[in-house]
């Protein structure tokens, strides 16, 4: 094993929408790319997700959401991460996010915002760049 | 190091989580931490859960968590999933069954990957369980990947050993025959809501009845982890076993077995690495030639190789 093992990523689903094909697809792709992936399952609260991210000491947290209520829920996740002093966790998100919301999410601290149709290779490349040199 | 240990004892979750990450690392800080917590260990019993993937181990742990919490216990969980043989990645899927405990301050769940460890229980499992003890979680529950040798490995570290089976696995009875009898304290047949479970329950009971009269009778319990049916009774049995383990006499035995297993695994790894280096060494060529020509016996060749390997030890870490 290398000095530090594989990077760990939590894929979380907040809000009420019950579709997680996208989240599971990403989770599988990340596993195949060599990450250790933890998935929260659907309909989680920001509290559950942040607690899990901290306890599992993940390097990155990816939020997936399709229902459009991302602004408030995502902001709450960021707020809780700050309360936990866990801003070292690289944040990204994906889902049906309108272009106009992207700057706001970025200002909240989301390093990458992936909209539907982003090629997998691009997602993997972006995460690798974000996580390089961490730990 | 002492301050880290102190902070974990005081209940600092963040420190606990970071320390667990260190357990997998080969860096000096990780090594020192592993050595410094050993003496605090073996205060509380560890309950091991093993059995084939899909049998319902995670679901059962979730059901037990609810009930242990209702009885006021603070519970730690280490859940191990396999590292993919193709990438170094892993999908750590146990936790998703336990998410309702995510915000409970008296539950701590940590997912680990095997990192190709053949026993299905990476050594980090043992170290993380010790950290949970240090943080005053009691009991500590360990879920194995349930394949390969993990059933046997879990016996090295767990003090109460539960084997979970479910209907739908053709080789269940094979598993039972392959040494589970020796390690299981309790055998759980899960998914008793499914028709095939009764057939399995009968088969397992017959198998164990055949072994009755031995010094270690194993109880067979049928449950439905998902609905919770039978889980209260199972927990009562587990708590009884837990109490019997707490007799001081057995506690020393626990520590002895855990540490012995640790030395065994670490030593095997060290020798294995040394052997691989020895086999890459140029001198091995000569040995092979001599052996092939009939100028040397296999025993002498192995003895000479062992001498070379022992002579060229890697730099001792401390
Ligand atoms: N029918 C039925 N399914 C169950 C029961 N317990 C667990 N399962 C299901 O079995 C599958 C595997 O469960 P899981 O706990 O992940 O198994 P593990 O791989 O042994 O940890 C899941 O789909 C569970 O919902 C049960 O009592 N009855
Ligand atoms: Mg499981």
CSV table of C-alpha atoms and ligand atoms in Angstrom, one decimal:
chain,number,residue,atom,x,y,z
A,1,UNK,CA,0.0,0.0,0.0
A,2,UNK,CA,1.1,3.5,-0.6
A,3,UNK,CA,1.9,5.8,2.3
A,4,UNK,CA,-1.6,7.2,2.2
A,5,UNK,CA,-4.2,4.8,0.9
A,6,UNK,CA,-6.8,5.7,-1.8
A,7,UNK,CA,-8.6,9.0,-1.4
A,8,UNK,CA,-12.1,8.7,0.2
A,9,UNK,CA,-15.2,10.3,-1.3
A,10,UNK,CA,-18.7,10.6,0.1
A,11,UNK,CA,-21.5,10.8,-2.4
A,12,UNK,CA,-24.5,12.4,-0.7
A,13,UNK,CA,-28.1,12.9,-1.7
A,14,UNK,CA,-30.1,15.6,0.1
A,15,UNK,CA,-33.7,16.6,-0.4
A,16,UNK,CA,-36.8,14.7,-1.3
A,17,UNK,CA,-36.1,13.4,-4.8
A,18,UNK,CA,-35.9,9.6,-4.9
A,19,UNK,CA,-33.8,9.2,-8.0
A,20,UNK,CA,-30.3,8.1,-7.5
A,21,UNK,CA,-29.2,6.6,-10.8
A,22,UNK,CA,-26.9,9.5,-11.3
A,23,UNK,CA,-25.4,9.3,-7.8
A,24,UNK,CA,-24.9,5.5,-8.1
A,25,UNK,CA,-23.4,5.9,-11.5
A,26,UNK,CA,-20.8,8.4,-10.2
A,27,UNK,CA,-20.1,6.3,-7.2
A,28,UNK,CA,-19.3,3.3,-9.4
A,29,UNK,CA,-17.2,5.3,-11.7
A,30,UNK,CA,-15.2,6.7,-8.9
A,31,UNK,CA,-14.7,3.3,-7.4
A,32,UNK,CA,-13.4,2.1,-10.8
A,33,UNK,CA,-11.1,5.1,-10.9
A,34,UNK,CA,-9.5,3.9,-7.6
A,35,UNK,CA,-11.4,5.9,-5.0
A,36,UNK,CA,-12.9,4.6,-1.9
A,37,UNK,CA,-16.5,5.6,-2.2
A,38,UNK,CA,-19.2,5.9,0.5
A,39,UNK,CA,-22.8,6.6,-0.5
A,40,UNK,CA,-25.4,7.9,1.8
A,41,UNK,CA,-28.5,6.7,0.1
A,42,UNK,CA,-31.5,8.9,-0.8
A,43,UNK,CA,-33.3,11.6,1.1
A,44,UNK,CA,-30.7,12.5,3.6
A,45,UNK,CA,-30.6,15.6,5.7
A,46,UNK,CA,-27.6,18.0,5.6
A,47,UNK,CA,-26.9,17.0,9.2
A,48,UNK,CA,-26.6,13.3,8.3
A,49,UNK,CA,-24.4,14.0,5.4
A,50,UNK,CA,-22.0,16.3,7.2
A,51,UNK,CA,-21.8,14.0,10.2
A,52,UNK,CA,-21.0,11.1,7.9
A,53,UNK,CA,-18.4,13.1,6.0
A,54,UNK,CA,-16.6,14.0,9.2
A,55,UNK,CA,-16.8,10.5,10.9
A,56,UNK,CA,-15.6,8.9,7.7
A,57,UNK,CA,-12.8,11.5,7.3
A,58,UNK,CA,-13.4,11.8,3.6
A,59,UNK,CA,-11.3,13.9,1.3
A,60,UNK,CA,-14.2,15.0,-0.9
A,61,UNK,CA,-17.9,15.3,-0.7
A,62,UNK,CA,-20.1,15.2,-3.8
A,63,UNK,CA,-23.7,16.2,-3.5
A,64,UNK,CA,-26.2,15.1,-6.1
A,65,UNK,CA,-29.7,16.5,-6.5
A,66,UNK,CA,-32.4,16.6,-9.1
A,67,UNK,CA,-35.3,18.4,-7.5
A,68,UNK,CA,-34.1,21.9,-7.8
A,69,UNK,CA,-34.0,22.8,-4.1
A,70,UNK,CA,-30.2,22.8,-4.1
A,71,UNK,CA,-29.6,26.4,-3.1
A,72,UNK,CA,-30.9,26.2,0.5
A,73,UNK,CA,-29.9,22.6,1.1
A,74,UNK,CA,-26.4,23.0,-0.3
A,75,UNK,CA,-25.9,26.2,1.7
A,76,UNK,CA,-26.8,24.3,4.8
A,77,UNK,CA,-24.3,21.6,4.1
A,78,UNK,CA,-21.6,24.3,3.7
A,79,UNK,CA,-22.6,26.0,7.0
A,80,UNK,CA,-22.5,22.7,8.9
A,81,UNK,CA,-19.1,21.8,7.5
A,82,UNK,CA,-17.8,25.2,8.7
A,83,UNK,CA,-19.2,24.5,12.1
A,84,UNK,CA,-17.3,21.2,12.1
A,85,UNK,CA,-14.1,23.0,10.9
A,86,UNK,CA,-14.2,20.6,8.0
A,87,UNK,CA,-13.6,23.0,5.2
A,88,UNK,CA,-10.7,20.9,4.1
A,89,UNK,CA,-13.1,18.6,2.5
A,90,UNK,CA,-13.3,19.3,-1.2
A,91,UNK,CA,-16.9,20.0,-2.2
A,92,UNK,CA,-18.5,19.3,-5.6
A,93,UNK,CA,-22.0,18.8,-6.8
A,94,UNK,CA,-23.9,17.5,-9.8
A,95,UNK,CA,-27.5,17.4,-11.0
A,96,UNK,CA,-29.9,19.5,-12.9
A,97,UNK,CA,-28.5,22.8,-11.9
A,98,UNK,CA,-29.4,25.8,-14.0
A,99,UNK,CA,-26.5,27.8,-15.3
A,100,UNK,CA,-27.6,30.9,-13.4
A,101,UNK,CA,-27.1,29.1,-10.0
A,102,UNK,CA,-23.6,28.0,-10.7
A,103,UNK,CA,-21.8,31.2,-9.6
A,104,UNK,CA,-23.7,31.2,-6.4
A,105,UNK,CA,-22.8,27.6,-5.7
A,106,UNK,CA,-19.2,28.3,-6.5
A,107,UNK,CA,-19.2,31.3,-4.1
A,108,UNK,CA,-20.5,29.0,-1.4
A,109,UNK,CA,-17.4,26.8,-1.8
A,110,UNK,CA,-18.3,24.2,-4.3
A,111,UNK,CA,-15.1,23.7,-6.2
A,112,UNK,CA,-16.8,22.0,-9.2
A,113,UNK,CA,-20.4,22.0,-10.4
A,114,UNK,CA,-21.2,19.2,-12.9
A,115,UNK,CA,-24.3,19.5,-15.0
A,116,UNK,CA,-26.0,16.6,-16.9
A,117,UNK,CA,-24.0,15.6,-19.9
A,118,UNK,CA,-20.6,16.4,-18.4
A,119,UNK,CA,-18.3,13.6,-19.8
A,120,UNK,CA,-17.1,11.2,-17.1
A,121,UNK,CA,-13.5,11.8,-18.1
A,122,UNK,CA,-13.9,15.5,-17.4
A,123,UNK,CA,-15.4,14.8,-13.9
A,124,UNK,CA,-12.6,12.4,-13.1
A,125,UNK,CA,-9.9,14.8,-14.3
A,126,UNK,CA,-11.4,17.7,-12.4
A,127,UNK,CA,-11.5,15.7,-9.1
A,128,UNK,CA,-8.0,14.4,-9.6
A,129,UNK,CA,-6.8,17.9,-10.0
A,130,UNK,CA,-8.7,19.1,-6.9
A,131,UNK,CA,-7.5,16.3,-4.7
A,132,UNK,CA,-3.9,16.3,-5.9
A,133,UNK,CA,-1.6,17.0,-2.9
A,134,UNK,CA,-4.3,16.6,-0.3
A,135,UNK,CA,-3.3,14.7,2.8
B,1,UNK,CA,0.8,11.6,20.4
B,2,UNK,CA,-0.4,11.7,24.0
B,3,UNK,CA,-2.5,14.8,23.3
B,4,UNK,CA,-4.2,13.0,20.4
B,5,UNK,CA,-4.9,10.0,22.6
B,6,UNK,CA,-6.2,12.3,25.3
B,7,UNK,CA,-8.5,14.1,23.0
B,8,UNK,CA,-9.9,10.9,21.7
B,9,UNK,CA,-10.6,9.8,25.2
B,10,UNK,CA,-12.3,13.0,25.9
B,11,UNK,CA,-14.7,12.3,23.0
B,12,UNK,CA,-13.3,14.5,20.3
B,13,UNK,CA,-15.0,13.0,17.2
B,14,UNK,CA,-12.9,14.8,14.7
B,15,UNK,CA,-9.7,13.5,16.3
B,16,UNK,CA,-11.1,10.0,16.4
B,17,UNK,CA,-11.9,10.2,12.7
B,18,UNK,CA,-8.5,11.5,11.8
B,19,UNK,CA,-6.7,8.9,14.0
B,20,UNK,CA,-8.6,6.2,12.1
B,21,UNK,CA,-7.2,7.5,8.8
B,22,UNK,CA,-3.8,7.3,10.3
B,23,UNK,CA,-4.3,3.7,11.1
B,24,UNK,CA,-4.0,2.7,7.5
B,25,UNK,CA,-0.9,4.8,6.9
B,26,UNK,CA,2.7,3.6,6.9
B,27,UNK,CA,3.9,7.0,8.2
B,28,UNK,CA,5.7,7.2,11.5
B,29,UNK,CA,2.8,9.0,13.2
B,30,UNK,CA,0.5,6.1,12.3
B,31,UNK,CA,3.0,3.6,13.6
B,32,UNK,CA,3.5,5.4,16.9
B,33,UNK,CA,-0.2,5.8,17.4
B,34,UNK,CA,-0.8,2.1,16.8
B,35,UNK,CA,1.8,1.2,19.4
B,36,UNK,CA,0.6,3.7,21.9
B,37,UNK,CA,-3.0,2.6,22.1
B,38,UNK,CA,-2.5,-1.1,22.4
B,39,UNK,CA,-2.1,-1.0,26.2
B,40,UNK,CA,-5.4,0.8,26.6
B,41,UNK,CA,-7.2,-2.0,24.7
B,42,UNK,CA,-9.2,-5.1,25.5
B,43,UNK,CA,-11.4,-3.4,28.0
B,44,UNK,CA,-14.7,-4.2,26.2
B,45,UNK,CA,-15.8,-7.1,24.1
B,46,UNK,CA,-15.9,-6.8,20.3
B,47,UNK,CA,-18.7,-8.5,18.5
B,48,UNK,CA,-17.8,-9.8,15.1
B,49,UNK,CA,-20.3,-10.4,12.3
B,50,UNK,CA,-19.4,-12.5,9.4
B,51,UNK,CA,-21.2,-14.5,6.7
B,52,UNK,CA,-21.6,-14.2,2.9
B,53,UNK,CA,-22.3,-10.9,1.2
B,54,UNK,CA,-26.0,-10.1,1.1
B,55,UNK,CA,-26.9,-12.3,4.1
B,56,UNK,CA,-28.0,-9.2,6.0
B,57,UNK,CA,-25.0,-8.4,8.3
B,58,UNK,CA,-25.4,-4.6,7.9
B,59,UNK,CA,-29.1,-4.7,8.3
B,60,UNK,CA,-28.7,-6.7,11.4
B,61,UNK,CA,-26.2,-4.3,12.9
B,62,UNK,CA,-28.6,-1.5,12.2
B,63,UNK,CA,-31.4,-3.3,14.0
B,64,UNK,CA,-29.0,-4.0,16.9
B,65,UNK,CA,-27.9,-0.4,17.1
B,66,UNK,CA,-31.5,0.7,17.7
B,67,UNK,CA,-31.9,-1.7,20.6
B,68,UNK,CA,-28.5,-1.2,22.1
B,69,UNK,CA,-29.1,2.6,22.1
B,70,UNK,CA,-32.5,2.0,23.8
B,71,UNK,CA,-30.5,0.2,26.5
B,72,UNK,CA,-28.2,3.2,26.9
B,73,UNK,CA,-25.1,1.7,25.3
B,74,UNK,CA,-22.7,3.8,23.2
B,75,UNK,CA,-21.9,1.7,20.2
B,76,UNK,CA,-18.9,1.8,17.8
B,77,UNK,CA,-19.0,0.0,14.4
B,78,UNK,CA,-16.2,-0.9,12.0
B,79,UNK,CA,-17.6,-2.2,8.7
B,80,UNK,CA,-15.2,-3.7,6.1
B,81,UNK,CA,-15.9,-4.0,2.4
B,82,UNK,CA,-13.6,-5.4,-0.3
B,83,UNK,CA,-11.2,-3.4,-2.2
B,84,UNK,CA,-11.8,-3.9,-5.9
B,85,UNK,CA,-9.2,-6.3,-7.4
B,86,UNK,CA,-9.2,-4.2,-10.6
B,87,UNK,CA,-8.7,-0.7,-9.2
B,88,UNK,CA,-7.5,0.2,-5.7
B,89,UNK,CA,-11.0,1.6,-5.2
B,90,UNK,CA,-13.8,0.3,-3.1
B,91,UNK,CA,-17.5,0.8,-2.7
B,92,UNK,CA,-18.1,1.0,1.0
B,93,UNK,CA,-21.8,0.1,1.1
B,94,UNK,CA,-22.5,-1.1,4.7
B,95,UNK,CA,-23.1,2.3,6.1
B,96,UNK,CA,-26.0,3.1,3.9
B,97,UNK,CA,-28.1,0.6,5.9
B,98,UNK,CA,-27.3,2.4,9.1
B,99,UNK,CA,-27.8,6.0,8.1
B,100,UNK,CA,-30.5,6.6,10.7
B,101,UNK,CA,-27.8,6.6,13.3
B,102,UNK,CA,-25.6,9.1,11.5
B,103,UNK,CA,-26.4,12.0,13.8
B,104,UNK,CA,-26.5,10.0,17.0
B,105,UNK,CA,-23.5,11.3,19.1
B,106,UNK,CA,-23.5,7.9,20.9
B,107,UNK,CA,-22.9,5.9,17.7
B,108,UNK,CA,-19.7,6.0,15.6
B,109,UNK,CA,-19.6,4.1,12.3
B,110,UNK,CA,-16.5,3.8,10.2
B,111,UNK,CA,-16.2,2.1,6.8
B,112,UNK,CA,-13.0,0.5,5.8
B,113,UNK,CA,-11.7,-1.2,2.7
B,114,UNK,CA,-9.7,-4.4,2.8
B,115,UNK,CA,-6.8,-3.0,0.8
B,116,UNK,CA,-6.3,-6.4,-0.7
B,117,UNK,CA,-5.6,-8.0,2.7
B,118,UNK,CA,-6.4,-11.7,2.1
B,119,UNK,CA,-8.1,-12.2,5.4
B,120,UNK,CA,-10.9,-9.8,4.5
B,121,UNK,CA,-10.1,-7.8,7.6
B,122,UNK,CA,-7.4,-5.2,7.0
B,123,UNK,CA,-5.3,-4.7,10.1
B,124,UNK,CA,-6.7,-1.2,10.3
B,125,UNK,CA,-9.9,-2.9,11.5
B,126,UNK,CA,-8.2,-4.0,14.7
B,127,UNK,CA,-6.6,-0.6,15.3
B,128,UNK,CA,-9.9,1.3,14.6
B,129,UNK,CA,-11.7,-1.0,17.0
B,130,UNK,CA,-9.1,-0.1,19.6
B,131,UNK,CA,-9.7,3.6,19.0
B,132,UNK,CA,-13.4,3.1,19.5
B,133,UNK,CA,-12.7,1.5,22.8
B,134,UNK,CA,-10.5,4.4,23.7
B,135,UNK,CA,-13.3,6.8,22.9
B,136,UNK,CA,-15.5,4.8,25.3
B,137,UNK,CA,-17.7,3.0,22.8
B,138,UNK,CA,-19.0,-0.2,24.3
B,139,UNK,CA,-19.5,-2.7,22.7
B,140,UNK,CA,-17.6,-2.4,19.4
B,141,UNK,CA,-19.2,-4.2,16.4
B,142,UNK,CA,-17.2,-5.4,13.5
B,143,UNK,CA,-18.6,-6.4,10.1
B,144,UNK,CA,-16.4,-8.4,7.9
B,145,UNK,CA,-16.6,-8.7,4.1
B,146,UNK,CA,-17.6,-12.3,4.6
B,147,UNK,CA,-15.5,-13.9,1.9
B,148,UNK,CA,-12.3,-15.8,1.7
B,149,UNK,CA,-10.6,-16.3,5.1
B,150,UNK,CA,-12.4,-13.5,6.9
B,151,UNK,CA,-14.6,-15.9,8.9
B,152,UNK,CA,-11.5,-17.3,10.4
B,153,UNK,CA,-9.7,-14.0,10.8
B,154,UNK,CA,-12.6,-12.4,12.6
B,155,UNK,CA,-12.1,-15.1,15.3
B,156,UNK,CA,-8.7,-13.6,15.9
B,157,UNK,CA,-10.1,-10.2,16.9
B,158,UNK,CA,-13.8,-10.7,17.9
B,159,UNK,CA,-14.7,-11.9,21.3
B,160,UNK,CA,-18.3,-12.7,20.4
B,161,UNK,CA,-18.6,-14.1,17.0
B,162,UNK,CA,-21.9,-14.1,15.0
B,163,UNK,CA,-22.2,-15.9,11.7
B,164,UNK,CA,-25.1,-14.6,9.6
B,165,UNK,CA,-26.5,-16.7,6.8
B,166,UNK,CA,-29.5,-16.1,4.5
B,167,UNK,CA,-31.4,-18.2,2.0
B,168,UNK,CA,-30.3,-18.1,-1.6
B,169,UNK,CA,-26.7,-19.1,-1.3
B,170,UNK,CA,-26.1,-22.6,-2.5
B,171,UNK,CA,-22.9,-23.0,-0.6
B,172,UNK,CA,-24.1,-22.0,2.8
B,173,UNK,CA,-23.9,-25.5,4.1
B,174,UNK,CA,-20.4,-25.7,2.7
B,175,UNK,CA,-19.5,-22.6,4.7
B,176,UNK,CA,-20.8,-24.2,7.9
B,177,UNK,CA,-18.7,-27.3,7.3
B,178,UNK,CA,-15.6,-25.3,6.5
B,179,UNK,CA,-14.7,-24.5,10.0
B,180,UNK,CA,-17.4,-22.0,11.1
B,181,UNK,CA,-18.4,-24.3,13.8
B,182,UNK,CA,-15.2,-23.6,15.6
B,183,UNK,CA,-15.5,-19.9,15.6
B,184,UNK,CA,-19.2,-19.2,15.7
B,185,UNK,CA,-20.7,-18.4,19.1
B,186,UNK,CA,-24.1,-17.8,17.5
B,187,UNK,CA,-25.4,-18.8,14.1
B,188,UNK,CA,-28.1,-16.5,12.7
B,189,UNK,CA,-30.3,-17.5,9.9
B,190,UNK,CA,-31.7,-14.2,8.6
B,191,UNK,CA,-34.6,-13.4,6.2
B,192,UNK,CA,-36.9,-15.8,7.9
B,193,UNK,CA,-39.7,-13.9,6.2
B,194,UNK,CA,-38.6,-15.7,3.0
B,195,UNK,CA,-39.9,-19.3,2.4
B,196,UNK,CA,-36.5,-20.7,1.7
B,197,UNK,CA,-35.2,-19.6,5.1
B,198,UNK,CA,-37.0,-22.5,6.8
B,199,UNK,CA,-35.3,-25.0,4.7
B,200,UNK,CA,-31.9,-23.4,5.6
B,201,UNK,CA,-32.8,-23.2,9.2
B,202,UNK,CA,-33.6,-26.9,9.3
B,203,UNK,CA,-30.5,-27.8,7.4
B,204,UNK,CA,-28.3,-25.7,9.7
B,205,UNK,CA,-29.9,-27.1,12.8
B,206,UNK,CA,-29.4,-30.7,11.5
B,207,UNK,CA,-25.7,-30.0,10.8
B,208,UNK,CA,-25.2,-28.6,14.3
B,209,UNK,CA,-27.2,-31.4,15.9
B,210,UNK,CA,-24.7,-33.8,14.3
B,211,UNK,CA,-21.9,-31.9,16.1
B,212,UNK,CA,-23.8,-31.8,19.4
B,213,UNK,CA,-22.0,-33.4,22.3
B,214,UNK,CA,-18.9,-31.4,21.5
B,215,UNK,CA,-17.6,-29.1,24.2
B,216,UNK,CA,-18.9,-26.0,22.3
B,217,UNK,CA,-22.6,-26.2,21.4
B,218,UNK,CA,-23.5,-23.4,19.0
B,219,UNK,CA,-26.9,-21.9,19.1
B,220,UNK,CA,-28.9,-21.4,15.9
B,221,UNK,CA,-31.2,-18.4,15.8
B,222,UNK,CA,-33.7,-17.5,13.1
B,223,UNK,CA,-34.5,-13.8,12.6
B,224,UNK,CA,-35.8,-11.1,10.2
B,225,UNK,CA,-33.3,-8.3,10.5
B,226,UNK,CA,-35.3,-6.0,8.2
B,227,UNK,CA,-38.5,-6.1,10.3
B,228,UNK,CA,-36.7,-6.7,13.5
B,229,UNK,CA,-38.5,-9.9,14.3
B,230,UNK,CA,-36.3,-12.0,16.7
B,231,UNK,CA,-33.7,-9.4,17.1
B,232,UNK,CA,-34.5,-8.6,20.7
B,233,UNK,CA,-34.1,-12.2,21.6
B,234,UNK,CA,-30.8,-12.3,19.7
B,235,UNK,CA,-29.6,-9.3,21.5
B,236,UNK,CA,-30.4,-10.9,24.9
B,237,UNK,CA,-28.2,-13.8,23.9
B,238,UNK,CA,-25.4,-11.5,22.7
B,239,UNK,CA,-25.5,-9.6,25.9
B,240,UNK,CA,-25.2,-12.8,27.9
B,241,UNK,CA,-22.1,-13.8,25.8
B,242,UNK,CA,-20.8,-10.3,26.3
B,243,UNK,CA,-21.1,-10.5,30.0
B,244,UNK,CA,-19.4,-13.9,30.2
B,245,UNK,CA,-16.5,-12.4,28.2
B,246,UNK,CA,-16.1,-9.6,30.7
B,247,UNK,CA,-14.9,-12.0,33.4
B,248,UNK,CA,-11.4,-10.8,34.0
B,249,UNK,CA,-9.9,-14.2,33.2
B,250,UNK,CA,-11.2,-14.1,29.7
B,251,UNK,CA,-10.2,-10.4,29.2
B,252,UNK,CA,-6.5,-11.2,29.5
B,253,UNK,CA,-7.2,-14.0,27.0
B,254,UNK,CA,-8.8,-11.5,24.6
B,255,UNK,CA,-5.8,-9.2,24.7
B,256,UNK,CA,-3.5,-12.1,24.2
B,257,UNK,CA,-5.3,-13.4,21.2
B,258,UNK,CA,-5.7,-10.0,19.6
B,259,UNK,CA,-2.0,-9.1,20.0
B,260,UNK,CA,-0.9,-12.6,19.0
B,261,UNK,CA,-2.9,-12.3,15.8
B,262,UNK,CA,-1.5,-8.9,15.2
B,263,UNK,CA,2.1,-10.1,15.5
B,264,UNK,CA,1.3,-13.1,13.3
B,265,UNK,CA,-0.1,-11.0,10.5
B,266,UNK,CA,2.6,-8.4,10.7
B,267,UNK,CA,5.4,-11.0,10.8
B,268,UNK,CA,3.9,-12.9,7.8
B,269,UNK,CA,3.8,-9.7,5.8
B,270,UNK,CA,7.4,-8.9,6.7
B,271,UNK,CA,8.6,-12.4,5.8
B,272,UNK,CA,6.6,-12.4,2.6
B,273,UNK,CA,8.1,-9.1,1.5
B,274,UNK,CA,11.6,-10.3,2.4
B,275,UNK,CA,11.1,-13.5,0.5
B,276,UNK,CA,9.9,-11.7,-2.6
B,277,UNK,CA,13.0,-9.5,-2.5
B,278,UNK,CA,15.1,-12.6,-2.0
B,279,UNK,CA,13.5,-14.3,-5.0
B,280,UNK,CA,14.4,-11.2,-7.1
B,281,UNK,CA,18.0,-11.3,-6.0
B,282,UNK,CA,20.6,-12.5,-8.5
B,283,UNK,CA,21.9,-15.2,-6.2
B,284,UNK,CA,18.6,-17.1,-6.5
B,285,UNK,CA,19.6,-18.0,-10.1
B,286,UNK,CA,22.5,-20.1,-8.8
B,287,UNK,CA,20.3,-21.9,-6.4
B,288,UNK,CA,17.8,-22.7,-9.2
B,289,UNK,CA,20.5,-24.0,-11.5
B,290,UNK,CA,22.0,-26.2,-8.8
B,291,UNK,CA,18.6,-27.5,-7.9
B,292,UNK,CA,17.7,-28.2,-11.5
B,293,UNK,CA,21.0,-30.0,-12.1
B,294,UNK,CA,20.5,-32.2,-9.1
B,295,UNK,CA,23.4,-30.8,-7.2
B,296,UNK,CA,21.3,-29.7,-4.3
B,297,UNK,CA,18.3,-30.9,-2.4
B,298,UNK,CA,15.2,-28.8,-2.2
B,299,UNK,CA,15.6,-28.6,1.6
B,300,UNK,CA,19.1,-27.2,1.3
B,301,UNK,CA,18.0,-24.7,-1.4
B,302,UNK,CA,15.3,-23.4,0.9
B,303,UNK,CA,17.7,-23.3,3.8
B,304,UNK,CA,20.2,-21.2,1.8
B,305,UNK,CA,17.4,-18.9,0.5
B,306,UNK,CA,16.2,-18.4,4.1
B,307,UNK,CA,19.7,-17.5,5.2
B,308,UNK,CA,20.0,-14.9,2.4
B,309,UNK,CA,16.6,-13.5,3.2
B,310,UNK,CA,17.4,-13.3,6.9
B,311,UNK,CA,20.7,-11.7,6.2
B,312,UNK,CA,19.2,-8.9,4.1
B,313,UNK,CA,16.5,-7.6,6.4
B,314,UNK,CA,14.9,-4.3,5.7
B,315,UNK,CA,15.9,-1.5,7.9
B,316,UNK,CA,14.1,-1.8,11.2
B,317,UNK,CA,11.6,1.1,11.5
B,318,UNK,CA,12.4,2.3,15.0
C,1,LIG,N1,-36.4,-10.3,2.9
C,1,LIG,C1,-35.5,-9.9,3.8
C,1,LIG,N2,-34.4,-9.2,3.3
C,1,LIG,C2,-33.5,-8.7,4.1
C,1,LIG,C3,-33.6,-8.9,5.5
C,1,LIG,N3,-32.5,-8.4,6.1
C,1,LIG,C4,-31.8,-7.8,5.1
C,1,LIG,N4,-32.4,-8.0,3.9
C,1,LIG,C5,-31.9,-7.5,2.6
C,1,LIG,O1,-30.8,-8.2,2.2
C,1,LIG,C6,-30.0,-7.3,1.4
C,1,LIG,C7,-28.5,-7.4,1.9
C,1,LIG,O2,-28.5,-6.8,3.2
C,1,LIG,P1,-27.2,-6.3,3.8
C,1,LIG,O3,-27.5,-5.9,5.2
C,1,LIG,O4,-26.5,-5.2,3.0
C,1,LIG,O5,-26.2,-7.6,3.7
C,1,LIG,P2,-24.7,-7.8,4.0
C,1,LIG,O6,-24.0,-7.7,2.7
C,1,LIG,O7,-24.5,-9.1,4.7
C,1,LIG,O8,-24.3,-6.6,4.9
C,1,LIG,C8,-30.6,-6.0,1.4
C,1,LIG,O9,-31.4,-5.8,0.3
C,1,LIG,C9,-31.5,-6.0,2.7
C,1,LIG,O10,-32.6,-5.2,2.6
C,1,LIG,C10,-34.7,-9.7,6.0
C,1,LIG,O11,-34.9,-9.9,7.2
C,1,LIG,N5,-35.6,-10.1,5.1
C,2,LIG,MG1,-22.7,-5.2,4.7
